[in-house]
mmCIF file of C-alpha atoms and ligand atoms in Angstrom:
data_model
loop_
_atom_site.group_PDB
_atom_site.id
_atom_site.type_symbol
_atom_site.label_atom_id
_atom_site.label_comp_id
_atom_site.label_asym_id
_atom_site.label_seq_id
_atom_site.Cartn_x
_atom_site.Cartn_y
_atom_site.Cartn_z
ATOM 1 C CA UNK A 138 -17.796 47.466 41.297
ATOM 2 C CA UNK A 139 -16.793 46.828 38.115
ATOM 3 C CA UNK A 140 -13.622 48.002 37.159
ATOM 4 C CA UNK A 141 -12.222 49.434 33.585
ATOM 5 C CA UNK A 142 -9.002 49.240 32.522
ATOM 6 C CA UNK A 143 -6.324 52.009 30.395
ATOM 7 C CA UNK A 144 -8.411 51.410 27.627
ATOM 8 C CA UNK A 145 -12.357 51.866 29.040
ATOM 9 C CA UNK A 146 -12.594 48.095 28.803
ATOM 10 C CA UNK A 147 -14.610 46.440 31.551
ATOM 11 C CA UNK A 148 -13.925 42.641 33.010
ATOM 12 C CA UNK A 149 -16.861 40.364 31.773
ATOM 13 C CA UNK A 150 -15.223 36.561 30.434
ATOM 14 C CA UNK A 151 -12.370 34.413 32.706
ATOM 15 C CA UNK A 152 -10.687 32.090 30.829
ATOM 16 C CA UNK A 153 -9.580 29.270 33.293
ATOM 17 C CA UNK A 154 -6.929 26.654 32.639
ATOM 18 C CA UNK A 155 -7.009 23.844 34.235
ATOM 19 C CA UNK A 156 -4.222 22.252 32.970
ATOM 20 C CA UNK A 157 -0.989 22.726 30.504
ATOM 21 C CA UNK A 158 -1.241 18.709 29.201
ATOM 22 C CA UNK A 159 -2.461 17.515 26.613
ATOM 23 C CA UNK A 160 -3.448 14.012 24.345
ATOM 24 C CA UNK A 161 -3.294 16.174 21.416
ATOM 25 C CA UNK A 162 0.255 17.783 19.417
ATOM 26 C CA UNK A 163 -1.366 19.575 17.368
ATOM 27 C CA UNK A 164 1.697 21.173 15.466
ATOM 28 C CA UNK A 165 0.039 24.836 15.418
ATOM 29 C CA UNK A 166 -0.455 24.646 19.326
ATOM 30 C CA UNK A 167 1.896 21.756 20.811
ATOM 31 C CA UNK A 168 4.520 20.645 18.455
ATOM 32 C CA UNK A 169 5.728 16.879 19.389
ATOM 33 C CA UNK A 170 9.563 18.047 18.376
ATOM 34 C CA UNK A 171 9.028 20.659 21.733
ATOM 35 C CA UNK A 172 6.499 18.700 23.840
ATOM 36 C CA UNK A 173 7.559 15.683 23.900
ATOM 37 C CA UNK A 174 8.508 13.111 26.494
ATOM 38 C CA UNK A 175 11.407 15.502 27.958
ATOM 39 C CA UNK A 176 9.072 18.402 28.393
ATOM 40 C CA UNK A 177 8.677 19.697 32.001
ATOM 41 C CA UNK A 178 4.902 19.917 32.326
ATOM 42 C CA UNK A 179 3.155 21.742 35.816
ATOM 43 C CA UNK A 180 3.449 19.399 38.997
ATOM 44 C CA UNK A 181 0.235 18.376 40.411
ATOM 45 C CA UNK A 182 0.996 20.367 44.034
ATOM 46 C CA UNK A 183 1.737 23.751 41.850
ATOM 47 C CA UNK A 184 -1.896 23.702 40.010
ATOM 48 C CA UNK A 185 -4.753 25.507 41.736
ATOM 49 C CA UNK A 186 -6.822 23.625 43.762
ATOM 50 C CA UNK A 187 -10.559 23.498 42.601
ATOM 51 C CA UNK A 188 -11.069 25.304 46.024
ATOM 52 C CA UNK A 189 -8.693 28.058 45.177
ATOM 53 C CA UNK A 190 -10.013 28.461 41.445
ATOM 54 C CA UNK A 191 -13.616 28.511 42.785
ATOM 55 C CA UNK A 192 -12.689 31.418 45.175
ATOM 56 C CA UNK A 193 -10.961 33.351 42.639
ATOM 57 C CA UNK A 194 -13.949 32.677 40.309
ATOM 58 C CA UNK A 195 -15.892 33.912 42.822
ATOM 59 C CA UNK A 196 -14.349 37.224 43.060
ATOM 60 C CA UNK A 197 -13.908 37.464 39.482
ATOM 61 C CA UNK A 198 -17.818 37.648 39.512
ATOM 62 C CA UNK A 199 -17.921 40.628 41.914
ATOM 63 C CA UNK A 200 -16.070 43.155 39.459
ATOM 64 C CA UNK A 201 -18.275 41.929 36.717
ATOM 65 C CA UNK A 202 -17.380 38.380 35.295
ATOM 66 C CA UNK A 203 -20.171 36.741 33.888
ATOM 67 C CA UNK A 204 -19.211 34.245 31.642
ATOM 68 C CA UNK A 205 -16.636 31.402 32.611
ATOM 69 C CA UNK A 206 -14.634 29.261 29.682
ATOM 70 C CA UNK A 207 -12.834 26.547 31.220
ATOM 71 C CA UNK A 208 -9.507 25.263 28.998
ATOM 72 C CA UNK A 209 -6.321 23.842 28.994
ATOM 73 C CA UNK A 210 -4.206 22.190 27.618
ATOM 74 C CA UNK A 211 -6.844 19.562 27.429
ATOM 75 C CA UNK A 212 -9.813 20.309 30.468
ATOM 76 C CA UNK A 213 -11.059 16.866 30.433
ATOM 77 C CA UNK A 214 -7.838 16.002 31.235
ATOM 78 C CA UNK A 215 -7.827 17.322 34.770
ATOM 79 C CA UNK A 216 -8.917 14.331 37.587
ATOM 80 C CA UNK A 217 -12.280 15.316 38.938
ATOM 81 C CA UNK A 218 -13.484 18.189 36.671
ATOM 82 C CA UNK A 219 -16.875 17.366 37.338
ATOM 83 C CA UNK A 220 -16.430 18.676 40.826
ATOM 84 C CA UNK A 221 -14.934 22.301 39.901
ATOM 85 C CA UNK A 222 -17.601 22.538 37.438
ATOM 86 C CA UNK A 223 -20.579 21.800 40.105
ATOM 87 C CA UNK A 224 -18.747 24.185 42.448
ATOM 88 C CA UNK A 225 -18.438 26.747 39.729
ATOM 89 C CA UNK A 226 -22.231 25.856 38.631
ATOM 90 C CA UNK A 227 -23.374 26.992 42.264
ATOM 91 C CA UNK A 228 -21.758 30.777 41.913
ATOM 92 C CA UNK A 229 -23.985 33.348 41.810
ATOM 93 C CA UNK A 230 -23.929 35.294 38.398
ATOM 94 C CA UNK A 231 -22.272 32.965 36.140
ATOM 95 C CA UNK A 232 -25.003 33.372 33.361
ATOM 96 C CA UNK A 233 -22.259 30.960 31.315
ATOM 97 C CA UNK A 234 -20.458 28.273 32.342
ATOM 98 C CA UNK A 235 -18.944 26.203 29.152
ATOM 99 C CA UNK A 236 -15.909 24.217 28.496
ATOM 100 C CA UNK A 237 -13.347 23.985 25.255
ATOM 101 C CA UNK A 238 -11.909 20.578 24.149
ATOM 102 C CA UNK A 239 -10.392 18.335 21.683
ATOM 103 C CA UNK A 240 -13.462 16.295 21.970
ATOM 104 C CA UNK A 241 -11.893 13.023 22.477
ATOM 105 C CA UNK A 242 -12.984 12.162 26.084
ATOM 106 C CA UNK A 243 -16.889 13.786 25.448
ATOM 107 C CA UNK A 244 -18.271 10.498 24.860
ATOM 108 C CA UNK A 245 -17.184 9.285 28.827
ATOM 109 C CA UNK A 246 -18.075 12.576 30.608
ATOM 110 C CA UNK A 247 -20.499 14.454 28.401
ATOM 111 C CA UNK A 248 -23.401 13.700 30.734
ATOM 112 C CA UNK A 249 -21.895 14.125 33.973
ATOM 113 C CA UNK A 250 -20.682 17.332 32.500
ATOM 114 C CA UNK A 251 -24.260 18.183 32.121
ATOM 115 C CA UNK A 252 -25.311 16.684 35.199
ATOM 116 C CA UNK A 253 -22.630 18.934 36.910
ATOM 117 C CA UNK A 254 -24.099 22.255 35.539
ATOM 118 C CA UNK A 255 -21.983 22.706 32.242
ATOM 119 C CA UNK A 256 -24.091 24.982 30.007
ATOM 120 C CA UNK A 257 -22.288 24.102 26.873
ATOM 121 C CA UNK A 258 -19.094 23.083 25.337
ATOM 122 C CA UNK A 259 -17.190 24.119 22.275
ATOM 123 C CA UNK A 260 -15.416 21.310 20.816
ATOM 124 C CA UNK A 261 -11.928 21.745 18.165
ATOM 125 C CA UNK A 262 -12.512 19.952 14.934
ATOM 126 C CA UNK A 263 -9.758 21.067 11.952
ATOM 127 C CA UNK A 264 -11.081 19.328 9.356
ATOM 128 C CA UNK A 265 -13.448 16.109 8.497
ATOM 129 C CA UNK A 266 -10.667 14.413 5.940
ATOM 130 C CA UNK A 267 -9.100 11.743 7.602
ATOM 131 C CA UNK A 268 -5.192 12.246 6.430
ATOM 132 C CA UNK A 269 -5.399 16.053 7.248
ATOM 133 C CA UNK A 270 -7.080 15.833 11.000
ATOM 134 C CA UNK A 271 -4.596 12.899 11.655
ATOM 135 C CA UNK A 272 -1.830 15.346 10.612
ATOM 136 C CA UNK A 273 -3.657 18.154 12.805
ATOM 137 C CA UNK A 274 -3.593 16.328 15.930
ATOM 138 C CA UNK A 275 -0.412 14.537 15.205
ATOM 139 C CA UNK A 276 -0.974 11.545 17.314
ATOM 140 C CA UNK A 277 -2.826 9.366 14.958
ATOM 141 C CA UNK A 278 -6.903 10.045 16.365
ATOM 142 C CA UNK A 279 -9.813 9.706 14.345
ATOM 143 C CA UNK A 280 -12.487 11.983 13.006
ATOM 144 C CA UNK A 281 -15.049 9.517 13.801
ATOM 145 C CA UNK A 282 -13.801 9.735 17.397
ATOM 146 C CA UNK A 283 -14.936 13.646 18.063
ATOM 147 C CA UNK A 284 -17.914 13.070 15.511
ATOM 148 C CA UNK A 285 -18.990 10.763 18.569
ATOM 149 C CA UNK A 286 -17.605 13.054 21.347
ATOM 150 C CA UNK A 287 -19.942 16.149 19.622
ATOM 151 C CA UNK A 288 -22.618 13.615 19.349
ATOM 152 C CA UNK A 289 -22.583 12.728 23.226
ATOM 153 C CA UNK A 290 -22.138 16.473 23.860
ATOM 154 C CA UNK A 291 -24.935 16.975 21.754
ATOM 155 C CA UNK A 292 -27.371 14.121 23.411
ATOM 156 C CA UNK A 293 -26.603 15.344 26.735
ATOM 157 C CA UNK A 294 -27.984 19.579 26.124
ATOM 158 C CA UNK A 295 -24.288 20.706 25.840
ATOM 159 C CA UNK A 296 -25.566 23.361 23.610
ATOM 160 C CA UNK A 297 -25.153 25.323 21.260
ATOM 161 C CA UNK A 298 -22.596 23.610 20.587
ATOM 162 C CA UNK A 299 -19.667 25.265 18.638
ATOM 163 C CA UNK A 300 -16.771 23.661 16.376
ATOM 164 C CA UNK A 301 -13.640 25.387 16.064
ATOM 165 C CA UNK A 302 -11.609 24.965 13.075
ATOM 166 C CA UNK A 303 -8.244 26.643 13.121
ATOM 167 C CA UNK A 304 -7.229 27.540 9.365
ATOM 168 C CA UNK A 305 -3.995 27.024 7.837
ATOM 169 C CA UNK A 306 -2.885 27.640 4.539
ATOM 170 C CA UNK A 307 -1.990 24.701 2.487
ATOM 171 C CA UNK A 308 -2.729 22.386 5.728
ATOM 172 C CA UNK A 309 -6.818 22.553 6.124
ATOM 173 C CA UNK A 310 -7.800 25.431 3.846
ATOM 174 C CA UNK A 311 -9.227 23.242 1.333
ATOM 175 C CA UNK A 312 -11.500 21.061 3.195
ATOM 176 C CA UNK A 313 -13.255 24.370 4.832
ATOM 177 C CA UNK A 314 -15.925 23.856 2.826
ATOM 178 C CA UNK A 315 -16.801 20.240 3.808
ATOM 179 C CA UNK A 316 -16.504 20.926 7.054
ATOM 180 C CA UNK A 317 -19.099 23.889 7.027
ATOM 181 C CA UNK A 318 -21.410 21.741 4.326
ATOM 182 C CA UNK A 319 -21.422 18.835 7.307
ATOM 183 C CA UNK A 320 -23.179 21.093 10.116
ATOM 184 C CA UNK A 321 -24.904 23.080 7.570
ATOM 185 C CA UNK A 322 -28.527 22.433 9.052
ATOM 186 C CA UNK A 323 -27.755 20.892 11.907
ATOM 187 C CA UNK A 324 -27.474 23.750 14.703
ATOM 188 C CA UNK A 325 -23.924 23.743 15.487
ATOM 189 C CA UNK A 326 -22.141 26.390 14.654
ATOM 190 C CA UNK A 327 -18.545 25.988 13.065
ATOM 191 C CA UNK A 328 -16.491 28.788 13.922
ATOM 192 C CA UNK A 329 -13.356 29.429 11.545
ATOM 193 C CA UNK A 330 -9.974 30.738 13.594
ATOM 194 C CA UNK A 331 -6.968 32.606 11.926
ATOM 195 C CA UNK A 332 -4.314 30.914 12.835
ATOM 196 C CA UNK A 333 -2.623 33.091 15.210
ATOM 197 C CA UNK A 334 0.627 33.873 16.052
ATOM 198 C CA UNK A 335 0.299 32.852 20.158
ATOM 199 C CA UNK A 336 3.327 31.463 21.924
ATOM 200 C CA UNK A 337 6.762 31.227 19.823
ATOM 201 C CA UNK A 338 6.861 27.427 19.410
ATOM 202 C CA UNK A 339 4.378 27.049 16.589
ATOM 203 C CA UNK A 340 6.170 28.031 13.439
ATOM 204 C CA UNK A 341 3.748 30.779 12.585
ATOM 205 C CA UNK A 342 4.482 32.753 9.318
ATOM 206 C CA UNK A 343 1.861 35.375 8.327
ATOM 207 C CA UNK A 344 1.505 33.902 4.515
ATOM 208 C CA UNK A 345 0.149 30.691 6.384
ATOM 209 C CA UNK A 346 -2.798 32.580 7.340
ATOM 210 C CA UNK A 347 -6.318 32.296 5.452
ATOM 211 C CA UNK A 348 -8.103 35.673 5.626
ATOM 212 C CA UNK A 349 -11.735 35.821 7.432
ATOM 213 C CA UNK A 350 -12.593 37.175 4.225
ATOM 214 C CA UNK A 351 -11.435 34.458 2.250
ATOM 215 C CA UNK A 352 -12.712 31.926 4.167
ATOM 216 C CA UNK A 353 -16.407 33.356 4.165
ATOM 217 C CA UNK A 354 -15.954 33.910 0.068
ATOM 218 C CA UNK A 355 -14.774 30.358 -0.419
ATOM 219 C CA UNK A 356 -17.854 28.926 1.348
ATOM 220 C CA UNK A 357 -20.548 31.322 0.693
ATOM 221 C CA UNK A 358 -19.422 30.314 -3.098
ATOM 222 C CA UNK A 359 -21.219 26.998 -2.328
ATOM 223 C CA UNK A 360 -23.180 27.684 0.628
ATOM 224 C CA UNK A 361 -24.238 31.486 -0.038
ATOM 225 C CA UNK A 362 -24.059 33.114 3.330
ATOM 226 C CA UNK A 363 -24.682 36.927 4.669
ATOM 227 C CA UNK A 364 -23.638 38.922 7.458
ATOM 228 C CA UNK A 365 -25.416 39.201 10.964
ATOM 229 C CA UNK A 366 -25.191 41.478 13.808
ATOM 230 C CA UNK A 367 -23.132 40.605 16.788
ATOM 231 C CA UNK A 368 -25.247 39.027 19.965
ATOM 232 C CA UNK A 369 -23.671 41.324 22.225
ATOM 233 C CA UNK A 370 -20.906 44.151 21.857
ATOM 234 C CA UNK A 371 -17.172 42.840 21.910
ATOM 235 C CA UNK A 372 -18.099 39.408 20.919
ATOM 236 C CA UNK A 373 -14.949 38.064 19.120
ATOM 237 C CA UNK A 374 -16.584 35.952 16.110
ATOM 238 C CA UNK A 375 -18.211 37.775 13.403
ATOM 239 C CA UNK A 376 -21.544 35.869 12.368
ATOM 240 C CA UNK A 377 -22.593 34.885 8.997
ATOM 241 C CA UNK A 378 -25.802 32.743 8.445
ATOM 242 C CA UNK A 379 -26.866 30.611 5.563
ATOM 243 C CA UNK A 380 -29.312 32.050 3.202
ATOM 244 C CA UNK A 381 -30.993 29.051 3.041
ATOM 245 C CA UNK A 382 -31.834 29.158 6.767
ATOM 246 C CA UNK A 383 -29.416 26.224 7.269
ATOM 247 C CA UNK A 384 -27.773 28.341 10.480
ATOM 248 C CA UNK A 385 -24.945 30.032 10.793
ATOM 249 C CA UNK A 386 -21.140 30.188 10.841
ATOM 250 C CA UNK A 387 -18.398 31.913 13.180
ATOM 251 C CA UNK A 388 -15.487 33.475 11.269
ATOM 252 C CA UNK A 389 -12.708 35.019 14.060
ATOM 253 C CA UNK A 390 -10.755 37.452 12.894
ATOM 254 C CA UNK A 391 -7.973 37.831 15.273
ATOM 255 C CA UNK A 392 -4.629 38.947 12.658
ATOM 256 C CA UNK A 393 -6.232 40.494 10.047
ATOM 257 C CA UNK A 394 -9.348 42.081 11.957
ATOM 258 C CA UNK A 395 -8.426 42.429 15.579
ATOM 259 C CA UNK A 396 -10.885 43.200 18.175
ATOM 260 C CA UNK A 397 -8.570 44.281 20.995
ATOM 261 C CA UNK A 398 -11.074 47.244 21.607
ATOM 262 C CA UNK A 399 -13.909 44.617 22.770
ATOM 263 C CA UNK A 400 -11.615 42.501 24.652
ATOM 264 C CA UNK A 401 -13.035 42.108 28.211
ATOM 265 C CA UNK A 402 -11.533 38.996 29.112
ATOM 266 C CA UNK A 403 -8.858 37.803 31.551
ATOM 267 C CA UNK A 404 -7.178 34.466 31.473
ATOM 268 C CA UNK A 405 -6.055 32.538 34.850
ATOM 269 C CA UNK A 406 -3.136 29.967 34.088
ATOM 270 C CA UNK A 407 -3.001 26.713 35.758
ATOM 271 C CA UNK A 408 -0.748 27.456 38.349
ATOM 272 C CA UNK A 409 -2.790 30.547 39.363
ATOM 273 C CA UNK A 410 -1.315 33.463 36.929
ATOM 274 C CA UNK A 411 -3.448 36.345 35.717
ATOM 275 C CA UNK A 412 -2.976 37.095 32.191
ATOM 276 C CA UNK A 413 -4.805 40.183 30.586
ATOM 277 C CA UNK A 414 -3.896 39.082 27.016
ATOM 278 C CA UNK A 415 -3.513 36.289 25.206
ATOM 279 C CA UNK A 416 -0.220 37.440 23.859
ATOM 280 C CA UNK A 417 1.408 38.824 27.798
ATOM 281 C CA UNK A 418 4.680 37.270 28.311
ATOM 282 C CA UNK A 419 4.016 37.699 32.406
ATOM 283 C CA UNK A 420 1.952 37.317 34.522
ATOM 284 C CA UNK A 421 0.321 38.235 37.789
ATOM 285 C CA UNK A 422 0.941 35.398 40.600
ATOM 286 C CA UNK A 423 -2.265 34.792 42.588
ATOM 287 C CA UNK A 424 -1.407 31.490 44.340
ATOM 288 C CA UNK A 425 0.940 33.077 46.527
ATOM 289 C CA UNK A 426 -1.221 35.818 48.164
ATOM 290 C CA UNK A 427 -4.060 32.788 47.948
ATOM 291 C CA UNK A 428 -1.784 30.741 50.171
ATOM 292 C CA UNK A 429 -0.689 33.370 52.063
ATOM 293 C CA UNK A 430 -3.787 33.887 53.485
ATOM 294 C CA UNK A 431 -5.334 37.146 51.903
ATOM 295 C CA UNK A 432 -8.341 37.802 52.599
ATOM 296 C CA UNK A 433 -11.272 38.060 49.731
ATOM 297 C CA UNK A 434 -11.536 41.842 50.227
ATOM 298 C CA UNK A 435 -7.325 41.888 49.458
ATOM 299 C CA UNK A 436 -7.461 39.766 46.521
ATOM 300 C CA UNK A 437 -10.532 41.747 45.126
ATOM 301 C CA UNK A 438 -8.182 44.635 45.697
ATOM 302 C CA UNK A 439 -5.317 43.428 43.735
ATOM 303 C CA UNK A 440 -7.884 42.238 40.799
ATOM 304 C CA UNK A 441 -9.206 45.666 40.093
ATOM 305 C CA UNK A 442 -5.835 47.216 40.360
ATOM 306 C CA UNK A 443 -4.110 45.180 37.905
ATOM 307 C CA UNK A 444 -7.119 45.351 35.498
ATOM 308 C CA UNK A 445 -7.690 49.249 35.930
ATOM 309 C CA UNK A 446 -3.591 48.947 34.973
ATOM 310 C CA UNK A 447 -4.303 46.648 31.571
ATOM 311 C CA UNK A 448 -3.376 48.634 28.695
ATOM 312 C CA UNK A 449 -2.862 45.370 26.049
ATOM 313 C CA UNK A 450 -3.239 45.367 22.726
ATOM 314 C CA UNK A 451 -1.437 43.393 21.256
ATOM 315 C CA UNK A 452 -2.743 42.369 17.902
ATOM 316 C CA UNK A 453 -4.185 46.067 17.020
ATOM 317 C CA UNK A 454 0.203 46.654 17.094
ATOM 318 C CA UNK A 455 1.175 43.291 15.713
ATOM 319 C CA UNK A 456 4.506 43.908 13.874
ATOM 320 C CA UNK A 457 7.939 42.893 13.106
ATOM 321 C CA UNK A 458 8.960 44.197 16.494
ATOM 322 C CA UNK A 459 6.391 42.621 18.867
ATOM 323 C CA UNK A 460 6.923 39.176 16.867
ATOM 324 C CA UNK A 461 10.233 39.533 18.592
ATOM 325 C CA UNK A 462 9.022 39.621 22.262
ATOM 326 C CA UNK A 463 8.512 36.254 24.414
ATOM 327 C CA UNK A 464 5.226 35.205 24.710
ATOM 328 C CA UNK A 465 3.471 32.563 26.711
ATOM 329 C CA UNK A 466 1.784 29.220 24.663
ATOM 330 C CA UNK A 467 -0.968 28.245 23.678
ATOM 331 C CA UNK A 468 -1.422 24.726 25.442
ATOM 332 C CA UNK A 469 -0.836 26.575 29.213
ATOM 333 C CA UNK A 470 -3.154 29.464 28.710
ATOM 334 C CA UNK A 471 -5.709 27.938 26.528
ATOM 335 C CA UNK A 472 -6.889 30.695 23.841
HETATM 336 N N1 SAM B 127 -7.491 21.320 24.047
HETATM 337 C C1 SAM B 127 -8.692 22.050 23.911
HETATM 338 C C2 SAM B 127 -9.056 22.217 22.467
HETATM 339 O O1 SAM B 127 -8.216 21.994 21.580
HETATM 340 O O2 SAM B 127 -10.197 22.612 22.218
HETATM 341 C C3 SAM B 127 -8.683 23.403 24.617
HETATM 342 C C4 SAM B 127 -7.429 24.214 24.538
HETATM 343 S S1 SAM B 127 -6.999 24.821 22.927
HETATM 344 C C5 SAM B 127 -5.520 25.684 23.265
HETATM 345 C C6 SAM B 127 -8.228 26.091 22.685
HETATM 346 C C7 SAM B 127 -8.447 26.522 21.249
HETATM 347 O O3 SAM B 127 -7.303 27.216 20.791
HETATM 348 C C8 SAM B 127 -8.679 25.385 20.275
HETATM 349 O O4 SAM B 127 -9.886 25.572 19.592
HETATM 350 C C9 SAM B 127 -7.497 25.477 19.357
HETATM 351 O O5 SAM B 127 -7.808 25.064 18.058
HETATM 352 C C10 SAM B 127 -7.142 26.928 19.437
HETATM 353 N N2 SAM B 127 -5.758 27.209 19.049
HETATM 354 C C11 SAM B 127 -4.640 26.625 19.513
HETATM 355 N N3 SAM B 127 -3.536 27.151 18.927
HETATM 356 C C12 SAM B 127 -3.988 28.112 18.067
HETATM 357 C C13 SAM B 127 -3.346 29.022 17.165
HETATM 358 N N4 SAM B 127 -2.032 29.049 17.039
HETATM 359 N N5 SAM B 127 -4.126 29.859 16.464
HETATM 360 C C14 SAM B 127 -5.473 29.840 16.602
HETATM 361 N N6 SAM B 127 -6.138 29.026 17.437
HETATM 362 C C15 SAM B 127 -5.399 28.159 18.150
HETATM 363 FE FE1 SF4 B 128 -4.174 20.073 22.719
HETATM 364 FE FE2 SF4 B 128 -6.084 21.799 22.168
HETATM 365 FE FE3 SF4 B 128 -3.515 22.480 21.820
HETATM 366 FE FE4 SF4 B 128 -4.571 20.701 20.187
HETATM 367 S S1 SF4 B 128 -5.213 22.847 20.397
HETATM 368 S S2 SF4 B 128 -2.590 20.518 21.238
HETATM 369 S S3 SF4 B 128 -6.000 19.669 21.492
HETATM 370 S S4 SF4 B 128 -4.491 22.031 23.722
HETATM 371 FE FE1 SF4 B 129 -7.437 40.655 23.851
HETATM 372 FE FE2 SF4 B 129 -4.776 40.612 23.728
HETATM 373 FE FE3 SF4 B 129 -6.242 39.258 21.932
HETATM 374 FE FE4 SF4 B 129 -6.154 41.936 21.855
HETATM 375 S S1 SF4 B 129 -4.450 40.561 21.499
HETATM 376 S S2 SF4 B 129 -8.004 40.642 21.660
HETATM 377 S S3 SF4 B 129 -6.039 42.418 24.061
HETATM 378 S S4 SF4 B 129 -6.151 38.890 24.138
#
């Protein structure tokens, strides 16, 4: 059974967060000012267990997940990962089981990763120029360090392997280029993000944001570039490949193109709350009905109802109003 919701949209991606810290502040996502040593970050007894996430995975699968993102916060974070991801690896009908991260701590678990059953991993790289990824993550890391996380990814099959560059005007806009020239050729795909308005700590003005189509102008200037169709309906980047036959680039839309029609995916927090958008300021509390001892049939219920109930979205009606609403962040959901 695979439910719809208010707006025809079936359930096909989870997005599962595994964890609301972080080694990273990057300002557009964690700002030190807000997360700093006084922040109140989730207590280890209040995160789902890798039992209870496998379950709920499990379900998920049954009303028609079939791709499985894990995120954070920062994934590789989280004690023991290897162990959710075997568990998750042995689900029938995950067709996709890949993880998003800073990149830092690839280099120590990139092959047990693999080894685990990780199909791939997408790893967050803003920009190659020392000064302005040091500004980026804000606590003083090295683009040499991912360079050799992606490489271990890369050495151990994590792949494709994606970069995601988050673009911000007058912060990383100008080294866009660079960054596309440097895996120009060498089958990983760097995927451009709008910088998007999640959460309300970030300082997010909409002049700070670089149009998709200005970004693919500015590097099909150098690196001529042309459109290509979309690998399966609803998929959120739009896909531009080098003339040259040097690959191909991601460009993702989400303020001045959104995709809301497409979206099919729901997002579990790491304390075990269902969120149908990326922009919901509540959410739906599975841990307690998981603790209280419902059975799989129950919680199946209470997944198709509130999907079939989902009516978001929220950056099709972006405005001055909805700017106004509380929203969750970035770092506990994980994008
Ligand atoms: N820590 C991991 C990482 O950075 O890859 C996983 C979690 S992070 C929240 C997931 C993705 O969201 C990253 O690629 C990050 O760049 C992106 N992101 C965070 N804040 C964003 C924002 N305000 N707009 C667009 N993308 C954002
Ligand atoms: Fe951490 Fe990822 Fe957010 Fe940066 S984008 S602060 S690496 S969670
Ligand atoms: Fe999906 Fe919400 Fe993003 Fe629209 S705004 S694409 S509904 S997560």
């Amino acid at each position: 059974m695979t439910p719809r919701d208010q707006q025809g949209r079936r359930l096909h991606d989870l997005r599962i967060s595994v964890t609301d810290r972080c080694s990273f502040r990057c300002p557009y996502c964690m700002p030190k000012e807000l997360f700093g040593p006084a922040f109140e970050f989730i207590k280890r007894q209040q995160l789902l267990t890798y039992e209870e996430i496998t379950r709920l995975a499990r379900i998920f699968v049954e009303l028609g997940v079939e791709k499985v993102r894990l995120t954070g916060g920062e994934p590789l974070l989280r004690r023991d990962l290897c162990d959710l991801i075997r568990w998750l690896a042995a689900v029938p009908g995950i067709r996709d089981l890949t993880l998003t991260t800073n990149g830092l701590l690839l280099p120590k678990f990139a092959t047990d990763l693999a080894a685990a059953g990780l199909d791939r991993v997408t790893v967050s790289l803003d920009s190659l120029d020392e000064a302005v990824f040091g500004r980026m993550n804000d606590v003083g890391v090295g683009v040499d360090k991912i360079l050799t996380g992606i490489d271990s990814a890369l050495a151990a099959g994590l792949t494709p392997l994606k970069v995601n560059a988050v673009v911000q005007r007058g912060v990383n806009d100008h080294t866009i280029v660079d960054l596309a020239r440097h895996f120009h050729g060498s089958g990983v795909i760097v995927r451009f993000i709008e910088f998007m308005d999640v959460g309300t700590t970030n300082g997010w003005r909409l002049d700070t944001v670089v149009p998709t189509a200005e970004i693919v102008e500015r590097i099909d200037r150098v690196l001529p570039l042309e459109p290509v169709a979309a690998n399966y309906p609803g998929e959120v980047a739009k896909r531009h490949r080098y003339r040259d036959g040097g690959g191909e680039i991601g460009v993702i839309a989400s303020v001045t193109q959104p995709f809301c029609g497409g979206c099919t995916r729901a997002r579990l927090s790491p304390e075990g709350k269902l969120f149908s958008c990326l922009f919901a300021n509540t959410g739906h509390d599975l841990r307690a009905p998981l603790r209280a001892g419902d059975s799989d049939e129950d919680l199946r219920q209470r997944l198709a109802r509130i999907w079939g109930k989902r009516d978001d979205r929220y950056s099709e009606i972006r405005s001055a109003a909805t700017a106004q609403l509380p929203r969750i962040e970035m770092s506990y959901i994980g994008g």
